[in-house]
Short mmCIF file of C-alpha atoms in Angstrom, two decimals:
data_model
loop_
_atom_site.label_atom_id
_atom_site.label_comp_id
_atom_site.label_asym_id
_atom_site.label_seq_id
_atom_site.Cartn_x
_atom_site.Cartn_y
_atom_site.Cartn_z
CA MET I 946 -115.64 128.28 -67.16
CA LEU I 947 -116.26 131.21 -65.30
CA SER I 948 -114.30 133.56 -67.98
CA ASP I 949 -115.82 136.48 -65.86
CA THR I 950 -112.85 135.92 -63.21
CA ALA I 951 -110.56 137.40 -65.80
CA ASN I 952 -112.31 140.61 -64.96
CA ASN I 953 -112.85 140.32 -61.34
CA VAL I 954 -109.57 143.12 -59.95
CA ALA I 955 -109.95 141.29 -56.65
CA LEU I 956 -109.59 138.12 -57.39
CA GLN I 957 -106.58 138.97 -59.46
CA GLN I 958 -105.36 140.77 -57.32
CA VAL I 959 -105.35 138.21 -54.46
CA LEU I 960 -104.01 135.83 -56.90
CA ALA I 961 -101.30 137.96 -57.29
CA THR I 962 -99.95 137.94 -54.08
CA MET I 963 -100.64 134.10 -53.34
CA GLU I 964 -98.62 133.38 -56.74
CA VAL I 965 -95.21 135.03 -55.12
CA THR I 966 -95.80 132.30 -51.73
CA ARG I 967 -96.40 129.79 -54.76
CA LYS I 968 -93.30 130.24 -56.16
CA ARG I 969 -91.54 130.83 -53.34
CA ILE I 970 -92.95 127.57 -52.01
CA ALA I 971 -92.17 125.46 -54.91
CA ALA I 972 -88.84 126.85 -55.45
CA THR I 973 -87.88 125.10 -52.00
CA GLN I 974 -89.68 121.78 -52.47
CA THR I 975 -87.99 121.20 -56.09
CA LYS I 976 -85.00 122.37 -53.88
CA GLY I 977 -85.55 119.90 -51.22
CA TYR I 978 -86.71 117.00 -53.69
CA ILE I 979 -83.58 117.48 -55.25
CA PHE I 980 -81.23 117.14 -52.36
CA ILE I 981 -82.85 114.12 -51.17
CA ALA I 982 -82.64 112.45 -54.72
CA ALA I 983 -79.04 113.50 -54.87
CA GLY I 984 -78.59 111.58 -51.36
CA ILE I 985 -80.43 108.73 -52.42
CA LEU I 986 -78.14 108.40 -55.66
CA LEU I 987 -74.96 108.77 -54.03
CA GLY I 988 -76.10 106.03 -51.60
CA ILE I 989 -76.55 103.58 -54.57
CA LEU I 990 -73.27 105.09 -56.45
CA GLY I 991 -71.66 104.16 -52.63
CA PHE I 992 -72.52 100.55 -53.12
CA ILE I 993 -72.00 100.11 -56.85
CA LEU I 994 -68.32 101.37 -56.29
CA GLY I 995 -68.04 98.98 -53.50
CA PHE I 996 -68.13 102.03 -50.98
CA PRO I 997 -71.15 100.97 -49.05
CA LEU I 998 -70.38 103.36 -45.73
CA ALA I 999 -68.58 106.17 -47.70
CA GLY I 1000 -71.89 106.12 -50.39
CA ILE I 1001 -74.27 106.14 -47.15
CA ILE I 1002 -72.50 108.64 -44.81
CA SER I 1003 -72.27 110.96 -48.03
CA GLY I 1004 -76.06 110.41 -49.04
CA LEU I 1005 -77.16 111.16 -45.69
CA ILE I 1006 -76.09 115.05 -45.91
CA PRO I 1007 -78.26 115.50 -48.61
CA LEU I 1008 -81.00 113.80 -47.74
CA ILE I 1009 -81.22 115.75 -44.65
CA TYR I 1010 -80.84 118.84 -45.69
CA GLY I 1011 -83.60 118.23 -48.39
CA GLY I 1012 -85.88 116.38 -45.41
CA ILE I 1013 -85.71 119.54 -43.28
CA LEU I 1014 -85.96 121.94 -46.36
CA LEU I 1015 -89.02 120.08 -46.93
CA PHE I 1016 -89.80 119.80 -43.16
CA ASN I 1017 -89.33 123.97 -42.71
CA ILE I 1018 -92.05 124.69 -45.84
CA ASN I 1019 -94.68 122.98 -43.83
CA ASP I 1020 -96.05 125.71 -42.54
CA ALA I 1021 -96.33 127.72 -45.04
CA LEU I 1022 -97.81 125.87 -47.69
CA THR I 1023 -100.22 123.93 -45.34
CA ALA I 1024 -101.20 128.55 -44.72
CA TYR I 1025 -101.02 129.13 -48.40
CA GLN I 1026 -103.41 125.97 -49.12
CA ASN I 1027 -105.75 127.41 -46.77
CA ALA I 1028 -105.56 130.70 -47.79
CA TYR I 1029 -106.24 129.32 -51.26
CA LYS I 1030 -109.67 128.03 -50.46
CA THR I 1031 -110.50 131.11 -47.92
CA ASN I 1032 -109.45 133.84 -49.94
CA VAL I 1033 -109.30 132.78 -53.77
CA ILE I 1034 -112.19 130.12 -53.63
CA GLY I 1035 -114.05 132.38 -50.81
CA ALA I 1036 -113.95 135.34 -53.19
CA ALA I 1037 -114.99 133.67 -56.47
CA LEU I 1038 -117.84 132.36 -54.44
CA LYS I 1039 -119.30 136.06 -53.15
CA PHE I 1040 -119.02 136.76 -56.91
CA LEU I 1041 -121.00 134.77 -58.28
CA ASP I 1042 -123.64 135.18 -55.51
CA GLU I 1043 -123.23 136.92 -51.84
CA SER I 1044 -125.03 134.07 -49.92
CA LEU I 1045 -122.16 131.64 -51.04
CA SER I 1046 -119.37 130.65 -48.58
CA ILE I 1047 -117.37 127.98 -47.79
CA LYS I 1048 -116.12 126.57 -44.82
CA PRO I 1049 -112.53 124.10 -45.65
CA GLU I 1050 -112.98 122.40 -42.18
CA GLN I 1051 -116.58 121.28 -42.62
CA GLY I 1052 -118.88 118.49 -44.95
CA ILE I 1053 -120.99 115.93 -44.78
CA GLU I 1054 -121.30 114.27 -41.31
CA ALA I 1055 -121.04 110.22 -42.15
CA SER I 1056 -124.56 110.12 -39.93
CA GLU I 1057 -125.95 112.40 -43.42
CA PHE I 1058 -123.96 110.28 -45.63
CA MET I 1059 -125.96 107.27 -44.56
CA TYR I 1060 -129.42 109.20 -44.45
CA THR I 1061 -129.31 110.07 -48.34
CA GLN I 1062 -129.77 106.15 -48.29
CA LEU I 1063 -127.78 106.21 -51.65
CA PHE I 1064 -125.49 103.84 -49.33
CA SER I 1065 -126.04 100.82 -47.69
CA THR I 1066 -122.47 100.24 -46.58
CA GLU I 1067 -121.62 101.82 -43.59
CA PRO I 1068 -118.08 103.74 -43.77
CA ASP I 1069 -115.13 102.25 -42.30
CA ARG I 1070 -112.94 105.12 -43.25
CA TYR I 1071 -115.05 108.72 -43.59
CA LYS I 1072 -113.28 112.15 -45.00
CA THR I 1073 -115.16 115.36 -45.73
CA GLU I 1074 -114.37 118.36 -46.70
CA ASP I 1075 -115.01 122.24 -48.42
CA LEU I 1076 -118.23 123.10 -47.27
CA VAL I 1077 -120.26 125.48 -49.77
CA SER I 1078 -123.57 126.33 -49.03
CA GLY I 1079 -125.87 129.19 -49.92
CA SER I 1080 -129.11 130.17 -51.76
CA ALA I 1081 -130.51 130.75 -55.03
CA ASP I 1082 -133.14 132.65 -55.23
CA LYS I 1083 -135.46 131.07 -53.06
CA THR I 1084 -133.92 127.71 -52.14
CA ARG I 1085 -131.18 126.74 -49.55
CA PHE I 1086 -128.25 124.37 -50.73
CA TYR I 1087 -124.98 122.84 -49.74
CA PHE I 1088 -122.63 121.04 -51.08
CA ALA I 1089 -118.96 119.34 -50.16
CA GLU I 1090 -116.40 116.79 -51.05
CA VAL I 1091 -116.45 113.17 -49.24
CA HIS I 1092 -114.81 109.75 -48.94
CA ALA I 1093 -116.18 107.00 -48.22
CA GLU I 1094 -114.32 103.87 -47.77
CA TYR I 1095 -115.11 100.26 -46.29
CA LYS I 1096 -112.52 97.84 -45.63
CA THR I 1097 -111.46 94.07 -45.99
CA VAL I 1098 -110.02 92.01 -43.89
CA THR I 1099 -107.90 89.25 -45.73
CA GLN I 1100 -106.10 86.52 -43.57
CA THR I 1101 -103.54 84.03 -44.98
CA LYS I 1102 -101.07 81.67 -43.99
CA ASN I 1103 -98.30 84.30 -43.47
CA GLU I 1104 -100.30 87.51 -42.60
CA THR I 1105 -103.28 89.69 -41.78
CA ARG I 1106 -104.13 91.41 -45.29
CA THR I 1107 -106.09 94.65 -45.01
CA GLU I 1108 -107.59 96.52 -48.26
CA TRP I 1109 -109.65 99.44 -48.65
CA HIS I 1110 -112.37 100.06 -50.87
CA ASP I 1111 -114.78 103.67 -52.39
CA ILE I 1112 -117.82 103.35 -51.78
CA PHE I 1113 -117.95 107.04 -53.03
CA ARG I 1114 -115.80 109.59 -53.87
CA GLY I 1115 -117.14 113.13 -55.35
CA ILE I 1116 -119.40 115.75 -53.92
CA ILE I 1117 -122.43 115.46 -52.30
CA PHE I 1118 -125.01 118.22 -53.17
CA ALA I 1119 -127.88 118.47 -51.05
CA ALA I 1120 -131.04 121.11 -51.54
CA ASP I 1121 -134.68 122.31 -50.05
CA PHE I 1122 -137.18 120.64 -51.98
CA ASN I 1123 -140.35 122.76 -50.42
CA LYS I 1124 -142.44 119.64 -49.27
CA LYS I 1125 -142.33 117.05 -46.41
CA PHE I 1126 -142.52 113.70 -48.60
CA ASN I 1127 -143.99 110.67 -46.36
CA GLY I 1128 -142.03 107.96 -48.40
CA VAL I 1129 -138.39 108.32 -49.78
CA THR I 1130 -137.53 107.91 -53.68
CA LEU I 1131 -134.27 107.10 -55.30
CA VAL I 1132 -132.79 107.25 -58.21
CA ARG I 1133 -129.47 105.61 -59.13
CA PRO I 1134 -127.70 104.78 -62.61
CA LYS I 1135 -128.99 101.66 -63.79
CA ASP I 1136 -125.02 100.79 -64.99
CA PHE I 1137 -122.77 100.42 -62.08
CA GLY I 1138 -119.48 100.99 -64.10
CA ALA I 1139 -121.05 104.32 -65.16
CA ALA I 1140 -120.89 105.53 -62.06
CA PHE I 1141 -116.72 105.67 -61.65
CA GLY I 1142 -116.62 102.38 -59.78
CA ALA I 1143 -118.61 104.22 -56.61
CA TRP I 1144 -121.20 101.61 -56.43
CA PHE I 1145 -120.71 98.53 -55.59
CA SER I 1146 -122.94 95.16 -55.64
CA LYS I 1147 -122.38 95.52 -51.73
CA ASN I 1148 -124.38 98.83 -52.11
CA LEU I 1149 -127.54 97.14 -52.02
CA PHE I 1150 -130.94 99.41 -51.13
CA SER I 1151 -133.29 98.75 -48.73
CA PHE I 1152 -135.51 98.30 -51.92
CA GLY I 1153 -137.05 95.27 -52.70
CA ARG I 1154 -137.36 94.41 -56.80
CA ASN I 1155 -140.92 94.64 -56.33
CA GLN I 1156 -140.61 98.69 -55.12
CA ALA I 1157 -138.79 99.83 -58.24
CA ILE I 1158 -140.98 101.87 -61.05
CA GLN I 1159 -141.70 101.66 -64.25
CA LEU I 1160 -141.48 105.16 -65.35
CA GLU I 1161 -142.96 107.08 -68.65
CA ASN I 1162 -139.39 108.24 -69.69
CA VAL I 1163 -138.13 105.64 -71.89
CA THR I 1164 -134.40 107.42 -71.75
CA PHE I 1165 -134.97 107.73 -68.32
CA ASP I 1166 -135.29 104.32 -67.53
CA LYS I 1167 -133.03 102.88 -69.76
CA THR I 1168 -130.34 105.68 -67.56
CA PHE I 1169 -131.58 105.16 -64.42
CA VAL I 1170 -133.57 102.57 -61.77
CA THR I 1171 -136.14 103.87 -59.88
CA TYR I 1172 -137.37 103.21 -56.33
CA GLY I 1173 -139.98 104.42 -54.28
CA SER I 1174 -141.51 103.65 -51.17
CA ASP I 1175 -144.69 105.58 -52.18
CA GLN I 1176 -144.78 104.63 -55.94
CA VAL I 1177 -147.62 107.43 -56.18
CA GLU I 1178 -145.94 109.85 -54.21
CA SER I 1179 -142.97 109.02 -56.31
CA ARG I 1180 -144.73 109.56 -59.88
CA TYR I 1181 -145.30 113.00 -58.27
CA ILE I 1182 -141.70 114.42 -57.60
CA LEU I 1183 -140.75 112.65 -60.95
CA THR I 1184 -142.67 115.09 -62.93
CA PRO I 1185 -141.80 114.85 -67.13
CA ALA I 1186 -140.41 117.60 -66.56
CA LEU I 1187 -137.76 117.31 -63.89
CA MET I 1188 -137.52 113.96 -65.97
CA GLU I 1189 -135.59 115.09 -68.64
CA ARG I 1190 -134.15 117.75 -66.28
CA ILE I 1191 -132.27 115.67 -64.99
CA LEU I 1192 -130.78 113.43 -67.62
CA SER I 1193 -129.87 117.16 -68.69
CA LEU I 1194 -127.90 117.02 -65.65
CA ASN I 1195 -126.77 114.22 -65.72
CA HIS I 1196 -125.21 115.01 -69.35
CA GLN I 1197 -123.48 117.26 -68.09
CA ALA I 1198 -122.18 115.84 -65.36
CA LYS I 1199 -118.81 113.68 -65.90
CA TYR I 1200 -120.13 110.27 -64.26
CA THR I 1201 -123.96 109.24 -63.59
CA ILE I 1202 -125.47 110.89 -60.50
CA SER I 1203 -127.58 108.97 -57.93
CA LEU I 1204 -130.78 110.92 -56.18
CA SER I 1205 -132.70 110.59 -53.53
CA PHE I 1206 -135.87 112.65 -52.60
CA ILE I 1207 -136.02 111.82 -48.25
CA GLU I 1208 -138.88 114.36 -45.87
CA SER I 1209 -138.31 117.55 -47.23
CA ARG I 1210 -134.78 117.61 -49.19
CA MET I 1211 -132.76 116.31 -52.32
CA TYR I 1212 -129.43 114.76 -52.47
CA ILE I 1213 -127.25 114.59 -55.75
CA ALA I 1214 -124.24 112.07 -55.66
CA PHE I 1215 -121.62 113.17 -57.88
CA PRO I 1216 -118.97 110.58 -58.19
CA LEU I 1217 -115.26 112.47 -59.21
CA ASN I 1218 -112.12 110.96 -59.47
CA ARG I 1219 -109.61 114.40 -58.57
CA ASN I 1220 -109.85 116.52 -55.33
CA TYR I 1221 -111.43 120.38 -55.70
CA PHE I 1222 -110.27 123.47 -54.12
CA GLU I 1223 -106.31 122.83 -53.87
CA ALA I 1224 -104.08 125.08 -54.15
CA PRO I 1225 -101.22 124.23 -56.91
CA VAL I 1226 -98.28 124.50 -56.13
CA PHE I 1227 -96.35 123.59 -59.26
CA LYS I 1228 -99.21 125.44 -61.77
CA SER I 1229 -99.63 129.05 -61.84
CA LEU I 1230 -102.42 130.69 -60.04
CA LEU I 1231 -102.17 132.88 -62.66
CA ASP I 1232 -103.33 130.85 -65.25
CA PRO I 1233 -107.15 130.94 -65.89
CA GLU I 1234 -107.34 127.51 -66.13
CA THR I 1235 -105.77 126.58 -62.74
CA VAL I 1236 -108.54 128.56 -60.82
CA ASP I 1237 -111.66 128.17 -63.46
CA GLN I 1238 -111.40 124.89 -63.26
CA ASP I 1239 -112.69 124.60 -59.39
CA ILE I 1240 -114.76 128.15 -60.36
CA SER I 1241 -116.36 126.08 -62.62
CA THR I 1242 -117.47 123.30 -60.65
CA ILE I 1243 -119.26 125.68 -58.02
CA LYS I 1244 -120.75 127.05 -60.80
CA PHE I 1245 -122.20 123.65 -62.00
CA MET I 1246 -123.25 122.71 -58.67
CA TYR I 1247 -125.24 126.38 -58.05
CA ASP I 1248 -127.24 126.39 -61.41
CA ILE I 1249 -128.76 122.63 -60.34
CA VAL I 1250 -131.04 124.83 -58.74
CA LYS I 1251 -132.19 126.57 -61.78
CA GLU I 1252 -131.80 123.27 -64.04
CA LEU I 1253 -134.11 121.36 -62.22
CA ASP I 1254 -136.16 124.46 -61.26
CA LEU I 1255 -136.05 123.85 -57.96
CA ASN I 1256 -137.89 127.71 -57.48
CA THR I 1257 -140.93 127.24 -58.54
CA ARG I 1258 -143.03 126.12 -55.82
CA ILE I 1259 -144.94 123.45 -57.77
CA TRP I 1260 -145.98 122.57 -53.88
CA GLY I 1261 -148.25 125.59 -53.03
CA LYS I 1262 -145.48 126.81 -50.75
CA ASP I 1263 -143.24 130.01 -50.25
#
C-alpha cells in the first residue's frame, strides 16, 4: 500500500478536481438508471392491470429519457476515465519514479504474447491496454493488462453455439535480463487450478517431458515445473538465490505466476481477476483505498526488479 499518496499534494489536488466530475457522472447515471427502471416497471404494471398498451406507452417515456441521460453522459464518462489513467495513475507513477509512464491505449501485442512461449493456444480474441514502462536503476521493464481468449464452436441440431474461454487474463511483465540466452527456459505452475483457470490443459508447451528439469530446491519443484531447451543454461539462470526470490515473489502474488527466459528478456505472467487502472464512478476518489489499490499493483511490479535482484549484473554486463 502506498500511503505516501495521501501526502502527495499535487495528486490530491487532481483527485479533488476529478471528484467533482465523478459525482456529476454518478448522479446522472443513477438518475438514468432510475428512469429506465421506472419505465420497465410501468410497462409491467400495465400488463398486470390489463392495460398493456397504456403500460407500454407510459413506460416508454421514462425509458427513453433514461437512455438519453446515459447516452449524453457517455462522452464525459470516457473523458473522465482517460483523465484518471493519464492524470491520476500517471502522476502516481512519476511520484514513484520519474522514468515511469503509462500509455492507456497501448499494451503487449498478441505476437509478443505468443513469443513468451507461456501460451501455445493462439488467441481468437485479444485485448491489451495500460502499458506501463520505465527503468528501475539499470533495468528496463514494462507491463500491461492482457485478456486473451479462444473460442469453441459447437454445432447442435438447432443452432451453432460459440463459447469463449480464457487463455489468460492478468498482467504480463517483461524485463531486461542483460544476457542473450541461447535456449528457452520456462517455469510454470505445477497446479493448473492455482492459476485462476488461466492455464488450460490445452496450453501444452513446446517442450517434451524429457526436457523437464529437476532442480535442487525442493519447494521450488513442488510449486513449479521447469522446462529448458538447454538444461545447463537453465540451471545457470535459475540460481539458488533466484529460485528463492521467485518463490518469495510468487508468495506475494495472488495466483501462481509463470515465467519464461527468452533471448535477453524475462517474462512473468500474473493471472488476475479484476481490471486495474479503471476510474471508479460510484466510489469516492478521495477514499485512499480507491487509488492505493491500483498504485500498490504498480509498486509491486516496480519492485520485481529489486525482488529478483535484476540490477546485479551476474553476467558481467552493464
